[in-house]
Amino acid sequence: MDIGVSTACLYPLETEKALYELAKRGIKNVELFINSVDELEGSILAEIRRLISDYSLSVKSMHPFSSPMETLFLFGDYPRRTEYLIDIYKRYFEVMAELGAKVFVLHGAILSSKVPDERYMERYLKLYRIGKQFGVTVAQENICYCKSSSVKFIQDMLDKLGDEVRFVVDLKQARRSNIDPFRLLDIIGDKVVHLHVSDGNSGCDCMPIGKGDFNFNQLFKVLSKINYDNSMIVELYRENYTGYDELAVCAANMQKLYNKYKMGL
């Protein structure tokens, strides 16, 4: 199990600077949260490449800053906008293929949208198939303010898309949606390809690993049951931790918890 940290934790620090802060603290597995299209080209991309090479980093996933646009562009009723965003996402896929990142994180349409489920499935499937051409898996994330906050909607995606759908499960988003993350993982099963981890308790739904009371042993049991062996990426909001060193501690604590579980302690 590869354990790492998302550059999203350091937002609004620029992506390449965030990557450096993680790398110099010994984090080897990362999710890249791209915050501007110019980070996919030119000198910024060159710096990202250099850091990955110099620090022997493994990029597990990529998250687009354009998630809020997906309701109107990707799932909207105006085809030109859909094609425009797909073209942008193709550039993500090209960079991901170059960097070795396998999972593209999709938020999808917001809850208040009137996107018909049939259109949603059709557009997701189109993007999923395009991603596959680049060796990239487009994975739907459970997001509290999106259609994917609903277990029924996720079940519908599984039923209607069969083997052409994959998911990112985010623990804090499950808490915010009042969904049992263990049930969610069990429902999705082997179609979970990426995991965003955080701790939490009754007073706070997003905390550094080890600061809350989340049952990580139960998480590991469920992951074992569904044969999950991909990444566990720490994703916190900036207000949920004190300093960058704490992110490295989070990853280390996550590794200790997992190692302890594997040893049966």
CSV table of C-alpha atoms in Angstrom, one decimal:
chain,number,residue,atom,x,y,z
A,1,MET,CA,0.0,0.0,0.0
A,2,ASP,CA,1.5,3.3,-1.1
A,3,ILE,CA,0.9,6.1,1.4
A,4,GLY,CA,1.4,9.8,0.4
A,5,VAL,CA,0.1,13.3,0.5
A,6,SER,CA,-1.8,15.6,-1.9
A,7,THR,CA,-0.3,18.9,-2.9
A,8,ALA,CA,-3.9,20.2,-2.3
A,9,CYS,CA,-3.1,20.2,1.4
A,10,LEU,CA,-0.8,23.2,0.9
A,11,TYR,CA,-3.2,25.3,-1.2
A,12,PRO,CA,-2.9,28.2,-2.1
A,13,LEU,CA,0.9,27.6,-2.3
A,14,GLU,CA,1.8,27.2,-6.0
A,15,THR,CA,1.8,23.6,-7.1
A,16,GLU,CA,5.5,23.2,-7.8
A,17,LYS,CA,6.4,24.8,-4.5
A,18,ALA,CA,3.9,22.6,-2.7
A,19,LEU,CA,5.5,19.6,-4.4
A,20,TYR,CA,8.9,20.7,-3.2
A,21,GLU,CA,7.7,21.1,0.4
A,22,LEU,CA,6.4,17.6,0.4
A,23,ALA,CA,9.5,16.1,-1.4
A,24,LYS,CA,12.0,17.7,1.0
A,25,ARG,CA,10.2,16.2,3.9
A,26,GLY,CA,10.6,12.7,2.5
A,27,ILE,CA,7.1,12.2,1.0
A,28,LYS,CA,7.6,9.9,-2.0
A,29,ASN,CA,4.0,9.3,-3.1
A,30,VAL,CA,1.9,12.3,-4.1
A,31,GLU,CA,-1.3,13.5,-5.7
A,32,LEU,CA,-0.8,16.6,-7.9
A,33,PHE,CA,-3.6,19.2,-7.6
A,34,ILE,CA,-3.2,21.3,-10.7
A,35,ASN,CA,-4.4,24.9,-10.0
A,36,SER,CA,-3.9,26.5,-13.4
A,37,VAL,CA,-3.7,25.4,-17.0
A,38,ASP,CA,-0.2,26.9,-17.3
A,39,GLU,CA,1.0,24.3,-14.8
A,40,LEU,CA,0.6,21.7,-17.6
A,41,GLU,CA,3.2,23.3,-19.9
A,42,GLY,CA,6.3,25.3,-20.1
A,43,SER,CA,8.7,26.2,-17.3
A,44,ILE,CA,6.3,25.2,-14.5
A,45,LEU,CA,5.8,21.7,-15.9
A,46,ALA,CA,9.5,21.5,-16.4
A,47,GLU,CA,10.1,22.3,-12.7
A,48,ILE,CA,7.5,19.7,-11.7
A,49,ARG,CA,9.3,17.1,-13.9
A,50,ARG,CA,12.6,18.0,-12.3
A,51,LEU,CA,11.3,17.6,-8.7
A,52,ILE,CA,9.8,14.2,-9.6
A,53,SER,CA,13.1,13.1,-11.0
A,54,ASP,CA,15.4,14.6,-8.4
A,55,TYR,CA,13.4,13.3,-5.4
A,56,SER,CA,12.3,10.0,-7.1
A,57,LEU,CA,8.6,10.8,-6.5
A,58,SER,CA,5.7,8.7,-7.6
A,59,VAL,CA,2.7,10.7,-8.8
A,60,LYS,CA,-0.4,8.5,-8.1
A,61,SER,CA,-3.2,10.8,-9.2
A,62,MET,CA,-4.0,14.2,-10.6
A,63,HIS,CA,-6.8,16.5,-9.5
A,64,PRO,CA,-8.1,19.4,-11.8
A,65,PHE,CA,-8.8,22.9,-10.5
A,66,SER,CA,-11.6,23.0,-13.0
A,67,SER,CA,-13.9,20.7,-10.9
A,68,PRO,CA,-16.4,23.6,-10.3
A,69,MET,CA,-16.7,24.0,-14.1
A,70,GLU,CA,-17.8,20.4,-14.7
A,71,THR,CA,-21.5,21.0,-14.0
A,72,LEU,CA,-21.8,23.6,-16.7
A,73,PHE,CA,-19.2,22.4,-19.2
A,74,LEU,CA,-18.8,18.6,-19.0
A,75,PHE,CA,-22.4,17.8,-18.0
A,76,GLY,CA,-24.2,20.8,-19.4
A,77,ASP,CA,-26.6,21.0,-22.4
A,78,TYR,CA,-24.3,23.0,-24.7
A,79,PRO,CA,-22.0,20.6,-26.7
A,80,ARG,CA,-19.3,23.1,-27.5
A,81,ARG,CA,-18.6,23.7,-23.8
A,82,THR,CA,-18.4,20.0,-23.3
A,83,GLU,CA,-15.9,19.5,-26.0
A,84,TYR,CA,-13.9,22.5,-24.7
A,85,LEU,CA,-13.5,21.0,-21.3
A,86,ILE,CA,-12.7,17.5,-22.7
A,87,ASP,CA,-9.9,19.1,-24.8
A,88,ILE,CA,-8.5,20.6,-21.6
A,89,TYR,CA,-8.8,17.3,-19.8
A,90,LYS,CA,-7.0,15.6,-22.7
A,91,ARG,CA,-4.0,17.8,-21.9
A,92,TYR,CA,-4.2,16.6,-18.3
A,93,PHE,CA,-4.2,13.0,-19.6
A,94,GLU,CA,-1.1,13.7,-21.8
A,95,VAL,CA,0.8,15.1,-18.8
A,96,MET,CA,-0.4,12.2,-16.6
A,97,ALA,CA,0.8,9.7,-19.1
A,98,GLU,CA,4.2,11.4,-19.1
A,99,LEU,CA,4.5,11.6,-15.3
A,100,GLY,CA,3.1,8.1,-14.7
A,101,ALA,CA,-0.1,9.2,-12.8
A,102,LYS,CA,-2.9,6.7,-13.3
A,103,VAL,CA,-6.0,8.2,-11.6
A,104,PHE,CA,-7.8,11.4,-12.7
A,105,VAL,CA,-10.1,12.7,-9.9
A,106,LEU,CA,-13.6,13.8,-11.1
A,107,HIS,CA,-16.1,15.7,-8.9
A,108,GLY,CA,-18.9,15.9,-11.4
A,109,ALA,CA,-22.2,17.8,-11.3
A,110,ILE,CA,-23.3,19.6,-8.2
A,111,LEU,CA,-26.5,18.5,-6.3
A,112,SER,CA,-28.6,21.5,-7.3
A,113,SER,CA,-28.0,20.9,-11.0
A,114,LYS,CA,-30.7,19.5,-13.3
A,115,VAL,CA,-28.4,17.2,-15.2
A,116,PRO,CA,-30.4,14.1,-16.2
A,117,ASP,CA,-28.8,10.9,-15.0
A,118,GLU,CA,-28.7,9.5,-18.6
A,119,ARG,CA,-26.6,12.5,-19.8
A,120,TYR,CA,-24.4,12.2,-16.7
A,121,MET,CA,-23.6,8.6,-17.4
A,122,GLU,CA,-23.1,9.2,-21.1
A,123,ARG,CA,-20.6,12.1,-20.5
A,124,TYR,CA,-18.7,10.2,-17.8
A,125,LEU,CA,-18.4,7.2,-20.1
A,126,LYS,CA,-17.1,9.4,-22.9
A,127,LEU,CA,-14.4,10.9,-20.7
A,128,TYR,CA,-13.6,7.5,-19.1
A,129,ARG,CA,-13.0,6.0,-22.5
A,130,ILE,CA,-10.8,8.9,-23.7
A,131,GLY,CA,-8.7,8.6,-20.5
A,132,LYS,CA,-8.2,4.9,-21.2
A,133,GLN,CA,-6.5,5.9,-24.5
A,134,PHE,CA,-3.8,7.6,-22.4
A,135,GLY,CA,-3.6,4.9,-19.8
A,136,VAL,CA,-5.5,7.1,-17.3
A,137,THR,CA,-8.5,6.0,-15.2
A,138,VAL,CA,-11.2,8.7,-14.8
A,139,ALA,CA,-12.6,8.1,-11.3
A,140,GLN,CA,-15.7,9.6,-9.7
A,141,GLU,CA,-15.1,11.0,-6.3
A,142,ASN,CA,-17.8,11.1,-3.6
A,143,ILE,CA,-18.3,14.8,-2.9
A,144,CYS,CA,-20.7,16.2,-0.3
A,145,TYR,CA,-22.1,19.0,-2.6
A,146,CYS,CA,-22.2,16.9,-5.8
A,147,LYS,CA,-24.6,14.2,-7.1
A,148,SER,CA,-21.9,11.7,-6.0
A,149,SER,CA,-22.8,12.4,-2.4
A,150,SER,CA,-25.7,10.0,-2.8
A,151,VAL,CA,-25.1,6.2,-2.3
A,152,LYS,CA,-28.1,5.7,-4.7
A,153,PHE,CA,-26.4,7.7,-7.4
A,154,ILE,CA,-23.2,5.8,-7.0
A,155,GLN,CA,-25.1,2.6,-7.1
A,156,ASP,CA,-26.8,3.8,-10.3
A,157,MET,CA,-23.4,4.5,-11.8
A,158,LEU,CA,-22.3,1.0,-11.0
A,159,ASP,CA,-25.5,-0.5,-12.4
A,160,LYS,CA,-25.5,1.5,-15.6
A,161,LEU,CA,-21.8,1.7,-16.4
A,162,GLY,CA,-20.8,-1.9,-15.5
A,163,ASP,CA,-17.0,-2.3,-15.8
A,164,GLU,CA,-16.5,1.2,-17.2
A,165,VAL,CA,-16.6,3.1,-14.0
A,166,ARG,CA,-14.2,3.7,-11.2
A,167,PHE,CA,-14.2,5.7,-7.9
A,168,VAL,CA,-12.2,7.7,-5.5
A,169,VAL,CA,-13.4,7.4,-1.9
A,170,ASP,CA,-12.7,10.5,0.3
A,171,LEU,CA,-13.2,9.9,4.0
A,172,LYS,CA,-13.9,13.5,5.0
A,173,GLN,CA,-16.4,13.9,2.2
A,174,ALA,CA,-18.2,10.7,3.3
A,175,ARG,CA,-18.4,12.3,6.8
A,176,ARG,CA,-19.8,15.5,5.4
A,177,SER,CA,-22.4,13.5,3.4
A,178,ASN,CA,-23.4,11.5,6.5
A,179,ILE,CA,-22.4,8.3,4.7
A,180,ASP,CA,-20.7,5.4,6.4
A,181,PRO,CA,-17.4,5.2,4.5
A,182,PHE,CA,-17.1,1.5,5.3
A,183,ARG,CA,-20.5,0.9,3.7
A,184,LEU,CA,-19.5,3.1,0.7
A,185,LEU,CA,-16.4,1.1,0.2
A,186,ASP,CA,-18.2,-2.2,0.5
A,187,ILE,CA,-20.8,-1.1,-2.2
A,188,ILE,CA,-18.2,0.1,-4.6
A,189,GLY,CA,-15.9,-2.9,-4.0
A,190,ASP,CA,-13.1,-3.5,-6.4
A,191,LYS,CA,-14.0,-0.4,-8.5
A,192,VAL,CA,-12.3,1.8,-5.9
A,193,VAL,CA,-9.0,2.9,-7.4
A,194,HIS,CA,-7.9,5.8,-5.1
A,195,LEU,CA,-8.4,6.8,-1.5
A,196,HIS,CA,-8.2,10.2,0.2
A,197,VAL,CA,-7.6,9.7,3.9
A,198,SER,CA,-8.0,12.0,7.0
A,199,ASP,CA,-8.9,11.5,10.6
A,200,GLY,CA,-12.0,13.0,12.3
A,201,ASN,CA,-14.3,13.0,15.3
A,202,SER,CA,-17.7,14.2,16.3
A,203,GLY,CA,-16.5,17.8,16.4
A,204,CYS,CA,-14.4,18.0,13.3
A,205,ASP,CA,-14.7,16.0,10.0
A,206,CYS,CA,-11.2,16.6,8.8
A,207,MET,CA,-8.2,16.2,11.1
A,208,PRO,CA,-4.5,15.0,10.9
A,209,ILE,CA,-4.0,11.3,11.1
A,210,GLY,CA,-3.9,10.3,14.7
A,211,LYS,CA,-5.7,13.3,16.0
A,212,GLY,CA,-9.2,12.0,15.8
A,213,ASP,CA,-11.0,8.8,16.6
A,214,PHE,CA,-11.6,7.3,13.2
A,215,ASN,CA,-11.4,3.5,13.1
A,216,PHE,CA,-8.5,2.9,10.7
A,217,ASN,CA,-8.3,-0.8,11.6
A,218,GLN,CA,-11.8,-1.2,10.3
A,219,LEU,CA,-10.8,0.7,7.2
A,220,PHE,CA,-7.9,-1.6,6.5
A,221,LYS,CA,-10.2,-4.7,7.0
A,222,VAL,CA,-12.7,-3.3,4.5
A,223,LEU,CA,-9.9,-2.5,2.0
A,224,SER,CA,-8.5,-6.0,2.4
A,225,LYS,CA,-12.0,-7.4,1.8
A,226,ILE,CA,-12.3,-5.6,-1.5
A,227,ASN,CA,-8.7,-6.4,-2.4
A,228,TYR,CA,-7.7,-2.7,-2.5
A,229,ASP,CA,-3.9,-2.3,-2.9
A,230,ASN,CA,-3.6,1.2,-4.5
A,231,SER,CA,-2.7,4.4,-2.7
A,232,MET,CA,-3.9,6.1,0.5
A,233,ILE,CA,-3.3,9.8,0.0
A,234,VAL,CA,-3.6,12.2,2.9
A,235,GLU,CA,-5.8,15.2,2.0
A,236,LEU,CA,-6.4,17.9,4.5
A,237,TYR,CA,-7.6,21.5,4.2
A,238,ARG,CA,-5.1,24.1,5.1
A,239,GLU,CA,-7.0,25.2,8.3
A,240,ASN,CA,-6.9,21.6,9.6
A,241,TYR,CA,-3.2,21.4,10.4
A,242,THR,CA,-0.6,23.7,11.8
A,243,GLY,CA,2.5,23.4,9.5
A,244,TYR,CA,4.0,21.5,6.6
A,245,ASP,CA,6.0,19.2,8.9
A,246,GLU,CA,2.7,17.9,10.2
A,247,LEU,CA,1.9,16.5,6.8
A,248,ALA,CA,4.9,14.3,6.9
A,249,VAL,CA,3.9,13.2,10.4
A,250,CYS,CA,0.4,12.3,9.0
A,251,ALA,CA,2.0,10.1,6.3
A,252,ALA,CA,4.3,8.5,8.9
A,253,ASN,CA,1.4,7.9,11.3
A,254,MET,CA,-0.7,6.4,8.5
A,255,GLN,CA,2.2,4.0,7.6
A,256,LYS,CA,2.5,3.0,11.3
A,257,LEU,CA,-1.2,2.3,11.6
A,258,TYR,CA,-1.1,0.2,8.5
A,259,ASN,CA,2.1,-1.7,9.4
A,260,LYS,CA,0.6,-2.4,12.9
A,261,TYR,CA,-2.6,-3.8,11.3
A,262,LYS,CA,-0.6,-6.0,8.8
A,263,MET,CA,1.4,-7.4,11.8
A,264,GLY,CA,-1.9,-8.2,13.5
A,265,LEU,CA,-1.2,-6.0,16.5
